[in-house]
Amino acid sequence: MSTVSRVARRIEAIPFLDKRDVSLLFVLPGLFVFAAFMLFPVVYLVGVSFTNAAPANLFAGDGVASVLTFGEATFVGLQNYVDVLTDPTFWNSFGVTWLFVATSVVLKIGLSLGIALVVTNDRVRGKRVMRSFIILPMGLPAIFTVTVWRGIFSSAEFGLVNQALSALGIGSVAWLSERWPAFFAYNVTEMWLAYPFMVIITVSALQDVPEELHEAAKVDGAGFFSRLLHVTLPSIKRPVLFASILTAAASFQQFLIPFVFNQGGPARANELIVVYGYREALSFSEYGYGAAVSLIAVAFIGAFMWLNVKRGRLADGVAEQ
């Protein structure tokens, strides 16, 4: 008899336990792990956001109990949320973040669709090798990739992009010292980090498009671009839209790129919302304020994903299954 079977028999032997509820006991370890590592941090973050928590008062007192009760931090109600929503720096960060999401998603979809069309074309040879190289960025540590791209976009003349511009007779650009050049560098790096995931989804969707649809379109005299517009894109719309929502959420939470490149500079002009919350919490020691920023960000990205799933009808049929 296995160990699980013996445990199950002993549980069933408990006199006051309903036999129908025995199975619920087996999920308790998973629920405990979820509560300890997922639910509790979120609840604690919500609590901190209603206080003036800082290193000086949050960890004041003796023992873990004082930390769990927010130490000597004072309850301030919604003051942190009011301060965040009336801070011009927050709204600049908020606007830059959504602009970054929009531009990076467009770039990722365009690049991924182009690559996917190439590696699924019957006329292309060596597609397996190409696909192996395409997913290579997924196997590299993100911090390593971002650091390499920071060197590529270095404002110095030895930066790879500046060397290419010099070879073309164009002067060097201070990529990380000016707002929009730095924003462009963020987008290119984000596109590189995320395109393998988008390519995988797009290739899978393209392979599921019935060949009969293309054949029928060819019989009607449709060319490549006409088939792409009227056959291919409508057929892959839902999976690509789903992948785009996921990668948009990842872009909204992007931290490494702006922080490693120039910490959201120059002068906080390109400070994405996660970097803004991090700096307020850890650089300026405003834990309560930073917690409020994080929860506001979660609310906005949650609403964004819910609206896109509803409008894209991506959940159709789930309730019936």
mmCIF file of C-alpha atoms in Angstrom:
data_model
loop_
_atom_site.group_PDB
_atom_site.id
_atom_site.type_symbol
_atom_site.label_atom_id
_atom_site.label_comp_id
_atom_site.label_asym_id
_atom_site.label_seq_id
_atom_site.Cartn_x
_atom_site.Cartn_y
_atom_site.Cartn_z
ATOM 1 C CA MET A 1 0.000 0.000 0.000
ATOM 2 C CA SER A 2 1.401 3.410 -0.954
ATOM 3 C CA THR A 3 2.080 6.165 1.536
ATOM 4 C CA VAL A 4 -0.714 8.299 0.052
ATOM 5 C CA SER A 5 -3.205 5.454 0.470
ATOM 6 C CA ARG A 6 -2.220 4.916 4.103
ATOM 7 C CA VAL A 7 -2.582 8.640 4.827
ATOM 8 C CA ALA A 8 -5.982 8.675 3.119
ATOM 9 C CA ARG A 9 -7.216 5.727 5.210
ATOM 10 C CA ARG A 10 -6.070 7.366 8.447
ATOM 11 C CA ILE A 11 -7.819 10.606 7.512
ATOM 12 C CA GLU A 12 -11.024 8.754 6.688
ATOM 13 C CA ALA A 13 -10.865 7.092 10.119
ATOM 14 C CA ILE A 14 -11.271 10.454 11.883
ATOM 15 C CA PRO A 15 -14.763 10.182 13.424
ATOM 16 C CA PHE A 16 -15.896 13.813 13.149
ATOM 17 C CA LEU A 17 -14.722 14.248 9.547
ATOM 18 C CA ASP A 18 -17.231 14.001 6.714
ATOM 19 C CA LYS A 19 -15.918 11.493 4.182
ATOM 20 C CA ARG A 20 -16.943 13.782 1.324
ATOM 21 C CA ASP A 21 -14.596 16.472 2.644
ATOM 22 C CA VAL A 22 -11.530 14.230 2.905
ATOM 23 C CA SER A 23 -10.291 15.326 -0.512
ATOM 24 C CA LEU A 24 -10.230 18.933 0.672
ATOM 25 C CA LEU A 25 -7.469 18.107 3.149
ATOM 26 C CA PHE A 26 -5.126 17.166 0.319
ATOM 27 C CA VAL A 27 -5.207 20.682 -1.074
ATOM 28 C CA LEU A 28 -4.305 22.271 2.264
ATOM 29 C CA PRO A 29 -0.516 22.161 1.649
ATOM 30 C CA GLY A 30 -0.986 23.923 -1.674
ATOM 31 C CA LEU A 31 -3.296 26.482 -0.101
ATOM 32 C CA PHE A 32 -0.757 27.104 2.650
ATOM 33 C CA VAL A 33 2.044 27.714 0.128
ATOM 34 C CA PHE A 34 -0.216 30.007 -1.900
ATOM 35 C CA ALA A 35 -1.198 31.980 1.186
ATOM 36 C CA ALA A 36 2.385 32.261 2.431
ATOM 37 C CA PHE A 37 4.033 33.308 -0.822
ATOM 38 C CA MET A 38 1.222 34.964 -2.800
ATOM 39 C CA LEU A 39 -1.763 35.999 -0.728
ATOM 40 C CA PHE A 40 0.014 37.272 2.379
ATOM 41 C CA PRO A 41 2.437 39.621 0.522
ATOM 42 C CA VAL A 42 -0.478 41.161 -1.377
ATOM 43 C CA VAL A 43 -2.544 41.654 1.763
ATOM 44 C CA TYR A 44 0.488 43.081 3.565
ATOM 45 C CA LEU A 45 1.153 45.467 0.665
ATOM 46 C CA VAL A 46 -2.438 46.690 0.847
ATOM 47 C CA GLY A 47 -2.033 47.296 4.570
ATOM 48 C CA VAL A 48 1.239 49.176 4.115
ATOM 49 C CA SER A 49 -0.362 51.448 1.507
ATOM 50 C CA PHE A 50 -2.666 52.858 4.198
ATOM 51 C CA THR A 51 0.215 53.830 6.504
ATOM 52 C CA ASN A 52 3.162 56.200 6.520
ATOM 53 C CA ALA A 53 5.492 53.197 6.575
ATOM 54 C CA ALA A 54 9.213 53.893 6.236
ATOM 55 C CA PRO A 55 12.369 52.055 7.339
ATOM 56 C CA ALA A 56 12.446 54.101 10.537
ATOM 57 C CA ASN A 57 8.992 53.045 11.753
ATOM 58 C CA LEU A 58 7.988 49.873 9.877
ATOM 59 C CA PHE A 59 10.735 47.819 11.480
ATOM 60 C CA ALA A 60 10.591 49.529 14.861
ATOM 61 C CA GLY A 61 9.977 47.273 17.825
ATOM 62 C CA ASP A 62 11.116 43.782 18.731
ATOM 63 C CA GLY A 63 10.350 40.541 16.937
ATOM 64 C CA VAL A 64 8.466 39.548 13.837
ATOM 65 C CA ALA A 65 5.123 40.467 15.396
ATOM 66 C CA SER A 66 5.984 44.167 15.303
ATOM 67 C CA VAL A 67 6.719 43.961 11.573
ATOM 68 C CA LEU A 68 3.457 42.115 10.923
ATOM 69 C CA THR A 69 1.583 44.891 12.708
ATOM 70 C CA PHE A 70 3.492 47.571 10.730
ATOM 71 C CA GLY A 71 5.735 48.500 13.643
ATOM 72 C CA GLU A 72 5.214 52.109 14.668
ATOM 73 C CA ALA A 73 3.815 53.182 11.290
ATOM 74 C CA THR A 74 0.731 55.383 11.547
ATOM 75 C CA PHE A 75 -2.530 54.776 9.734
ATOM 76 C CA VAL A 76 -3.079 57.606 7.226
ATOM 77 C CA GLY A 77 -6.112 56.299 5.343
ATOM 78 C CA LEU A 78 -6.227 57.235 1.660
ATOM 79 C CA GLN A 79 -3.603 59.969 1.969
ATOM 80 C CA ASN A 80 -0.967 58.005 0.022
ATOM 81 C CA TYR A 81 -3.391 57.430 -2.841
ATOM 82 C CA VAL A 82 -4.344 61.112 -2.888
ATOM 83 C CA ASP A 83 -0.665 62.102 -2.937
ATOM 84 C CA VAL A 84 0.078 59.697 -5.787
ATOM 85 C CA LEU A 85 -2.854 60.805 -7.930
ATOM 86 C CA THR A 86 -2.007 64.490 -7.448
ATOM 87 C CA ASP A 87 1.704 64.067 -8.189
ATOM 88 C CA PRO A 88 2.659 65.327 -11.690
ATOM 89 C CA THR A 89 5.629 62.950 -11.695
ATOM 90 C CA PHE A 90 3.256 60.003 -11.348
ATOM 91 C CA TRP A 91 1.145 61.119 -14.300
ATOM 92 C CA ASN A 92 4.256 61.617 -16.414
ATOM 93 C CA SER A 93 5.342 58.099 -15.482
ATOM 94 C CA PHE A 94 1.844 56.782 -16.148
ATOM 95 C CA GLY A 95 1.706 58.367 -19.612
ATOM 96 C CA VAL A 96 5.201 57.278 -20.590
ATOM 97 C CA THR A 97 4.434 53.724 -19.463
ATOM 98 C CA TRP A 98 1.319 53.417 -21.640
ATOM 99 C CA LEU A 99 3.143 54.998 -24.572
ATOM 100 C CA PHE A 100 5.904 52.446 -24.096
ATOM 101 C CA VAL A 101 3.328 49.631 -23.981
ATOM 102 C CA ALA A 102 1.651 50.810 -27.195
ATOM 103 C CA THR A 103 4.825 51.339 -29.220
ATOM 104 C CA SER A 104 6.603 48.205 -28.023
ATOM 105 C CA VAL A 105 3.589 45.965 -28.695
ATOM 106 C CA VAL A 106 3.243 47.316 -32.238
ATOM 107 C CA LEU A 107 6.943 46.701 -32.876
ATOM 108 C CA LYS A 108 6.800 43.197 -31.386
ATOM 109 C CA ILE A 109 3.758 42.208 -33.437
ATOM 110 C CA GLY A 110 5.259 43.564 -36.655
ATOM 111 C CA LEU A 111 8.643 41.889 -36.185
ATOM 112 C CA SER A 112 7.158 38.603 -34.985
ATOM 113 C CA LEU A 113 4.648 38.394 -37.823
ATOM 114 C CA GLY A 114 7.386 39.044 -40.386
ATOM 115 C CA ILE A 115 9.671 36.380 -38.922
ATOM 116 C CA ALA A 116 6.812 33.884 -38.550
ATOM 117 C CA LEU A 117 5.814 34.320 -42.202
ATOM 118 C CA VAL A 118 9.394 33.617 -43.242
ATOM 119 C CA VAL A 119 9.908 30.480 -41.153
ATOM 120 C CA THR A 120 6.555 28.999 -42.242
ATOM 121 C CA ASN A 121 7.042 29.667 -45.950
ATOM 122 C CA ASP A 122 7.458 26.500 -48.027
ATOM 123 C CA ARG A 123 10.142 28.146 -50.146
ATOM 124 C CA VAL A 124 12.462 28.793 -47.206
ATOM 125 C CA ARG A 125 15.131 26.195 -46.447
ATOM 126 C CA GLY A 126 16.691 25.513 -43.053
ATOM 127 C CA LYS A 127 13.599 26.564 -41.128
ATOM 128 C CA ARG A 128 14.370 24.328 -38.148
ATOM 129 C CA VAL A 129 17.781 25.914 -37.691
ATOM 130 C CA MET A 130 16.249 29.354 -38.050
ATOM 131 C CA ARG A 131 13.657 28.591 -35.379
ATOM 132 C CA SER A 132 16.386 27.464 -33.006
ATOM 133 C CA PHE A 133 18.195 30.768 -33.396
ATOM 134 C CA ILE A 134 14.950 32.724 -33.097
ATOM 135 C CA ILE A 135 14.195 31.416 -29.587
ATOM 136 C CA LEU A 136 17.812 31.859 -28.447
ATOM 137 C CA PRO A 137 17.096 35.154 -26.575
ATOM 138 C CA MET A 138 14.669 33.265 -24.320
ATOM 139 C CA GLY A 139 17.552 31.213 -22.925
ATOM 140 C CA LEU A 140 19.675 34.213 -21.949
ATOM 141 C CA PRO A 141 19.364 35.986 -18.575
ATOM 142 C CA ALA A 142 17.399 39.199 -19.021
ATOM 143 C CA ILE A 143 19.937 41.267 -17.078
ATOM 144 C CA PHE A 144 22.708 40.048 -19.394
ATOM 145 C CA THR A 145 20.709 40.926 -22.517
ATOM 146 C CA VAL A 146 19.730 44.360 -21.213
ATOM 147 C CA THR A 147 23.340 45.135 -20.259
ATOM 148 C CA VAL A 148 24.538 44.192 -23.748
ATOM 149 C CA TRP A 149 21.918 46.420 -25.353
ATOM 150 C CA ARG A 150 22.949 49.249 -23.035
ATOM 151 C CA GLY A 151 26.441 48.970 -24.493
ATOM 152 C CA ILE A 152 25.036 48.888 -28.024
ATOM 153 C CA PHE A 153 23.161 52.143 -27.373
ATOM 154 C CA SER A 154 26.010 53.751 -25.487
ATOM 155 C CA SER A 155 26.109 57.525 -25.918
ATOM 156 C CA ALA A 156 29.865 57.324 -26.463
ATOM 157 C CA GLU A 157 31.311 57.165 -29.963
ATOM 158 C CA PHE A 158 32.393 53.531 -29.466
ATOM 159 C CA GLY A 159 28.769 52.455 -29.026
ATOM 160 C CA LEU A 160 27.770 50.033 -31.771
ATOM 161 C CA VAL A 161 24.839 52.126 -33.001
ATOM 162 C CA ASN A 162 26.915 55.308 -33.006
ATOM 163 C CA GLN A 163 29.674 53.545 -34.935
ATOM 164 C CA ALA A 164 27.099 52.486 -37.539
ATOM 165 C CA LEU A 165 25.796 56.044 -37.767
ATOM 166 C CA SER A 166 29.322 57.386 -38.157
ATOM 167 C CA ALA A 167 29.962 54.924 -40.991
ATOM 168 C CA LEU A 168 26.882 56.347 -42.729
ATOM 169 C CA GLY A 169 28.150 59.892 -42.269
ATOM 170 C CA ILE A 170 25.672 60.711 -39.501
ATOM 171 C CA GLY A 171 26.820 62.196 -36.234
ATOM 172 C CA SER A 172 26.709 60.384 -32.912
ATOM 173 C CA VAL A 173 23.528 60.425 -30.808
ATOM 174 C CA ALA A 174 23.418 60.722 -27.027
ATOM 175 C CA TRP A 175 21.082 57.738 -26.798
ATOM 176 C CA LEU A 176 20.837 57.492 -23.034
ATOM 177 C CA SER A 177 21.130 61.198 -22.218
ATOM 178 C CA GLU A 178 18.180 62.476 -24.254
ATOM 179 C CA ARG A 179 14.552 61.592 -23.659
ATOM 180 C CA TRP A 180 13.260 60.261 -26.970
ATOM 181 C CA PRO A 181 16.459 58.548 -28.138
ATOM 182 C CA ALA A 182 16.465 56.720 -24.783
ATOM 183 C CA PHE A 183 12.775 55.866 -25.221
ATOM 184 C CA PHE A 184 13.561 54.449 -28.676
ATOM 185 C CA ALA A 185 16.376 52.366 -27.154
ATOM 186 C CA TYR A 186 13.923 51.011 -24.553
ATOM 187 C CA ASN A 187 11.578 49.908 -27.340
ATOM 188 C CA VAL A 188 14.233 48.147 -29.390
ATOM 189 C CA THR A 189 15.502 46.257 -26.356
ATOM 190 C CA GLU A 190 11.994 45.292 -25.254
ATOM 191 C CA MET A 191 11.239 44.086 -28.766
ATOM 192 C CA TRP A 192 14.332 41.867 -28.698
ATOM 193 C CA LEU A 193 13.436 40.408 -25.315
ATOM 194 C CA ALA A 194 9.826 39.582 -26.196
ATOM 195 C CA TYR A 195 9.808 38.661 -29.884
ATOM 196 C CA PRO A 196 10.660 34.938 -29.382
ATOM 197 C CA PHE A 197 7.463 34.417 -27.383
ATOM 198 C CA MET A 198 5.418 36.266 -29.992
ATOM 199 C CA VAL A 199 7.031 34.294 -32.819
ATOM 200 C CA ILE A 200 6.218 30.963 -31.152
ATOM 201 C CA ILE A 201 2.552 31.929 -30.782
ATOM 202 C CA THR A 202 2.331 33.359 -34.296
ATOM 203 C CA VAL A 203 4.012 30.346 -35.932
ATOM 204 C CA SER A 204 1.638 27.994 -34.123
ATOM 205 C CA ALA A 205 -1.326 30.049 -35.282
ATOM 206 C CA LEU A 206 -0.096 30.154 -38.888
ATOM 207 C CA GLN A 207 0.320 26.391 -38.954
ATOM 208 C CA ASP A 208 -3.335 26.001 -37.924
ATOM 209 C CA VAL A 209 -4.664 28.074 -40.845
ATOM 210 C CA PRO A 210 -6.406 25.615 -43.223
ATOM 211 C CA GLU A 211 -4.535 25.297 -46.493
ATOM 212 C CA GLU A 212 -7.891 25.064 -48.290
ATOM 213 C CA LEU A 213 -8.534 28.734 -47.529
ATOM 214 C CA HIS A 214 -5.303 29.763 -49.266
ATOM 215 C CA GLU A 215 -6.030 27.490 -52.217
ATOM 216 C CA ALA A 216 -9.515 28.930 -52.605
ATOM 217 C CA ALA A 217 -8.112 32.466 -52.455
ATOM 218 C CA LYS A 218 -5.522 31.607 -55.132
ATOM 219 C CA VAL A 219 -8.271 30.245 -57.381
ATOM 220 C CA ASP A 220 -10.100 33.558 -56.981
ATOM 221 C CA GLY A 221 -6.935 35.346 -58.114
ATOM 222 C CA ALA A 222 -5.836 36.719 -54.740
ATOM 223 C CA GLY A 223 -2.160 37.636 -54.493
ATOM 224 C CA PHE A 224 0.146 37.257 -51.508
ATOM 225 C CA PHE A 225 -0.798 40.504 -49.782
ATOM 226 C CA SER A 226 -4.499 39.999 -50.469
ATOM 227 C CA ARG A 227 -4.342 36.505 -48.917
ATOM 228 C CA LEU A 228 -2.365 37.888 -45.989
ATOM 229 C CA LEU A 229 -4.961 40.601 -45.356
ATOM 230 C CA HIS A 230 -8.149 38.606 -45.922
ATOM 231 C CA VAL A 231 -7.170 35.026 -45.026
ATOM 232 C CA THR A 232 -4.081 34.834 -42.826
ATOM 233 C CA LEU A 233 -4.576 37.745 -40.441
ATOM 234 C CA PRO A 234 -8.262 37.033 -39.653
ATOM 235 C CA SER A 235 -7.389 33.376 -39.012
ATOM 236 C CA ILE A 236 -4.618 34.142 -36.501
ATOM 237 C CA LYS A 237 -6.240 37.185 -34.891
ATOM 238 C CA ARG A 238 -7.350 35.577 -31.616
ATOM 239 C CA PRO A 239 -4.083 33.823 -30.601
ATOM 240 C CA VAL A 240 -2.000 36.838 -31.625
ATOM 241 C CA LEU A 241 -4.334 39.139 -29.693
ATOM 242 C CA PHE A 242 -4.032 36.909 -26.620
ATOM 243 C CA ALA A 243 -0.220 36.928 -26.883
ATOM 244 C CA SER A 244 -0.264 40.696 -27.378
ATOM 245 C CA ILE A 245 -2.262 41.193 -24.175
ATOM 246 C CA LEU A 246 0.233 39.087 -22.228
ATOM 247 C CA THR A 247 3.259 40.874 -23.657
ATOM 248 C CA ALA A 248 1.570 44.255 -23.085
ATOM 249 C CA ALA A 249 1.182 43.353 -19.410
ATOM 250 C CA ALA A 250 4.873 42.421 -19.307
ATOM 251 C CA SER A 251 5.808 45.741 -20.948
ATOM 252 C CA PHE A 252 3.704 47.615 -18.390
ATOM 253 C CA GLN A 253 5.762 45.968 -15.627
ATOM 254 C CA GLN A 254 9.114 46.537 -17.330
ATOM 255 C CA PHE A 255 11.778 47.482 -14.803
ATOM 256 C CA LEU A 256 15.169 46.218 -15.938
ATOM 257 C CA ILE A 257 15.457 48.154 -19.196
ATOM 258 C CA PRO A 258 14.885 51.706 -17.906
ATOM 259 C CA PHE A 259 16.680 51.048 -14.620
ATOM 260 C CA VAL A 260 19.803 49.535 -16.174
ATOM 261 C CA PHE A 261 19.918 51.963 -19.102
ATOM 262 C CA ASN A 262 19.640 55.285 -17.266
ATOM 263 C CA GLN A 263 17.303 54.767 -14.277
ATOM 264 C CA GLY A 264 14.399 56.243 -16.207
ATOM 265 C CA GLY A 265 16.263 59.395 -17.167
ATOM 266 C CA PRO A 266 17.120 61.913 -18.125
ATOM 267 C CA ALA A 267 15.746 63.624 -15.019
ATOM 268 C CA ARG A 268 12.991 60.993 -14.514
ATOM 269 C CA ALA A 269 11.492 61.847 -17.933
ATOM 270 C CA ASN A 270 11.333 58.174 -19.020
ATOM 271 C CA GLU A 271 10.610 56.712 -15.606
ATOM 272 C CA LEU A 272 8.219 53.819 -16.189
ATOM 273 C CA ILE A 273 5.669 53.268 -13.459
ATOM 274 C CA VAL A 274 7.421 50.302 -11.804
ATOM 275 C CA VAL A 275 10.679 52.266 -11.637
ATOM 276 C CA TYR A 276 8.749 55.209 -10.208
ATOM 277 C CA GLY A 277 7.252 53.054 -7.455
ATOM 278 C CA TYR A 278 10.618 51.427 -6.735
ATOM 279 C CA ARG A 279 12.374 54.774 -6.417
ATOM 280 C CA GLU A 280 9.715 56.265 -4.168
ATOM 281 C CA ALA A 281 9.779 53.209 -1.895
ATOM 282 C CA LEU A 282 13.482 52.409 -1.704
ATOM 283 C CA SER A 283 15.391 55.520 -2.790
ATOM 284 C CA PHE A 284 13.185 57.953 -0.885
ATOM 285 C CA SER A 285 12.192 55.468 1.877
ATOM 286 C CA GLU A 286 8.452 56.047 1.375
ATOM 287 C CA TYR A 287 7.176 52.477 1.693
ATOM 288 C CA GLY A 288 3.531 53.447 2.097
ATOM 289 C CA TYR A 289 3.645 55.740 -0.915
ATOM 290 C CA GLY A 290 5.445 53.106 -2.999
ATOM 291 C CA ALA A 291 2.873 50.483 -2.011
ATOM 292 C CA ALA A 292 0.077 52.788 -3.149
ATOM 293 C CA VAL A 293 1.830 53.274 -6.503
ATOM 294 C CA SER A 294 2.143 49.507 -6.932
ATOM 295 C CA LEU A 295 -1.527 48.860 -6.175
ATOM 296 C CA ILE A 296 -2.679 51.627 -8.516
ATOM 297 C CA ALA A 297 -0.510 50.088 -11.233
ATOM 298 C CA VAL A 298 -2.009 46.649 -10.558
ATOM 299 C CA ALA A 299 -5.520 48.105 -10.796
ATOM 300 C CA PHE A 300 -4.818 49.738 -14.145
ATOM 301 C CA ILE A 301 -3.136 46.709 -15.717
ATOM 302 C CA GLY A 302 -5.893 44.444 -14.393
ATOM 303 C CA ALA A 303 -8.558 46.678 -15.942
ATOM 304 C CA PHE A 304 -6.586 46.800 -19.195
ATOM 305 C CA MET A 305 -6.353 43.025 -19.455
ATOM 306 C CA TRP A 306 -9.999 42.487 -18.499
ATOM 307 C CA LEU A 307 -11.256 44.984 -21.086
ATOM 308 C CA ASN A 308 -9.102 43.486 -23.831
ATOM 309 C CA VAL A 309 -10.186 39.941 -23.024
ATOM 310 C CA LYS A 310 -13.835 41.018 -23.030
ATOM 311 C CA ARG A 311 -13.623 43.123 -26.187
ATOM 312 C CA GLY A 312 -11.529 40.520 -27.961
ATOM 313 C CA ARG A 313 -14.011 37.832 -26.870
ATOM 314 C CA LEU A 314 -11.078 35.631 -25.868
ATOM 315 C CA ALA A 315 -13.056 33.955 -23.087
ATOM 316 C CA ASP A 316 -15.976 32.928 -25.305
ATOM 317 C CA GLY A 317 -16.936 29.317 -24.704
ATOM 318 C CA VAL A 318 -14.918 28.911 -21.499
ATOM 319 C CA ALA A 319 -17.962 28.951 -19.196
ATOM 320 C CA GLU A 320 -19.678 26.246 -21.214
ATOM 321 C CA GLN A 321 -16.793 23.763 -20.964
#
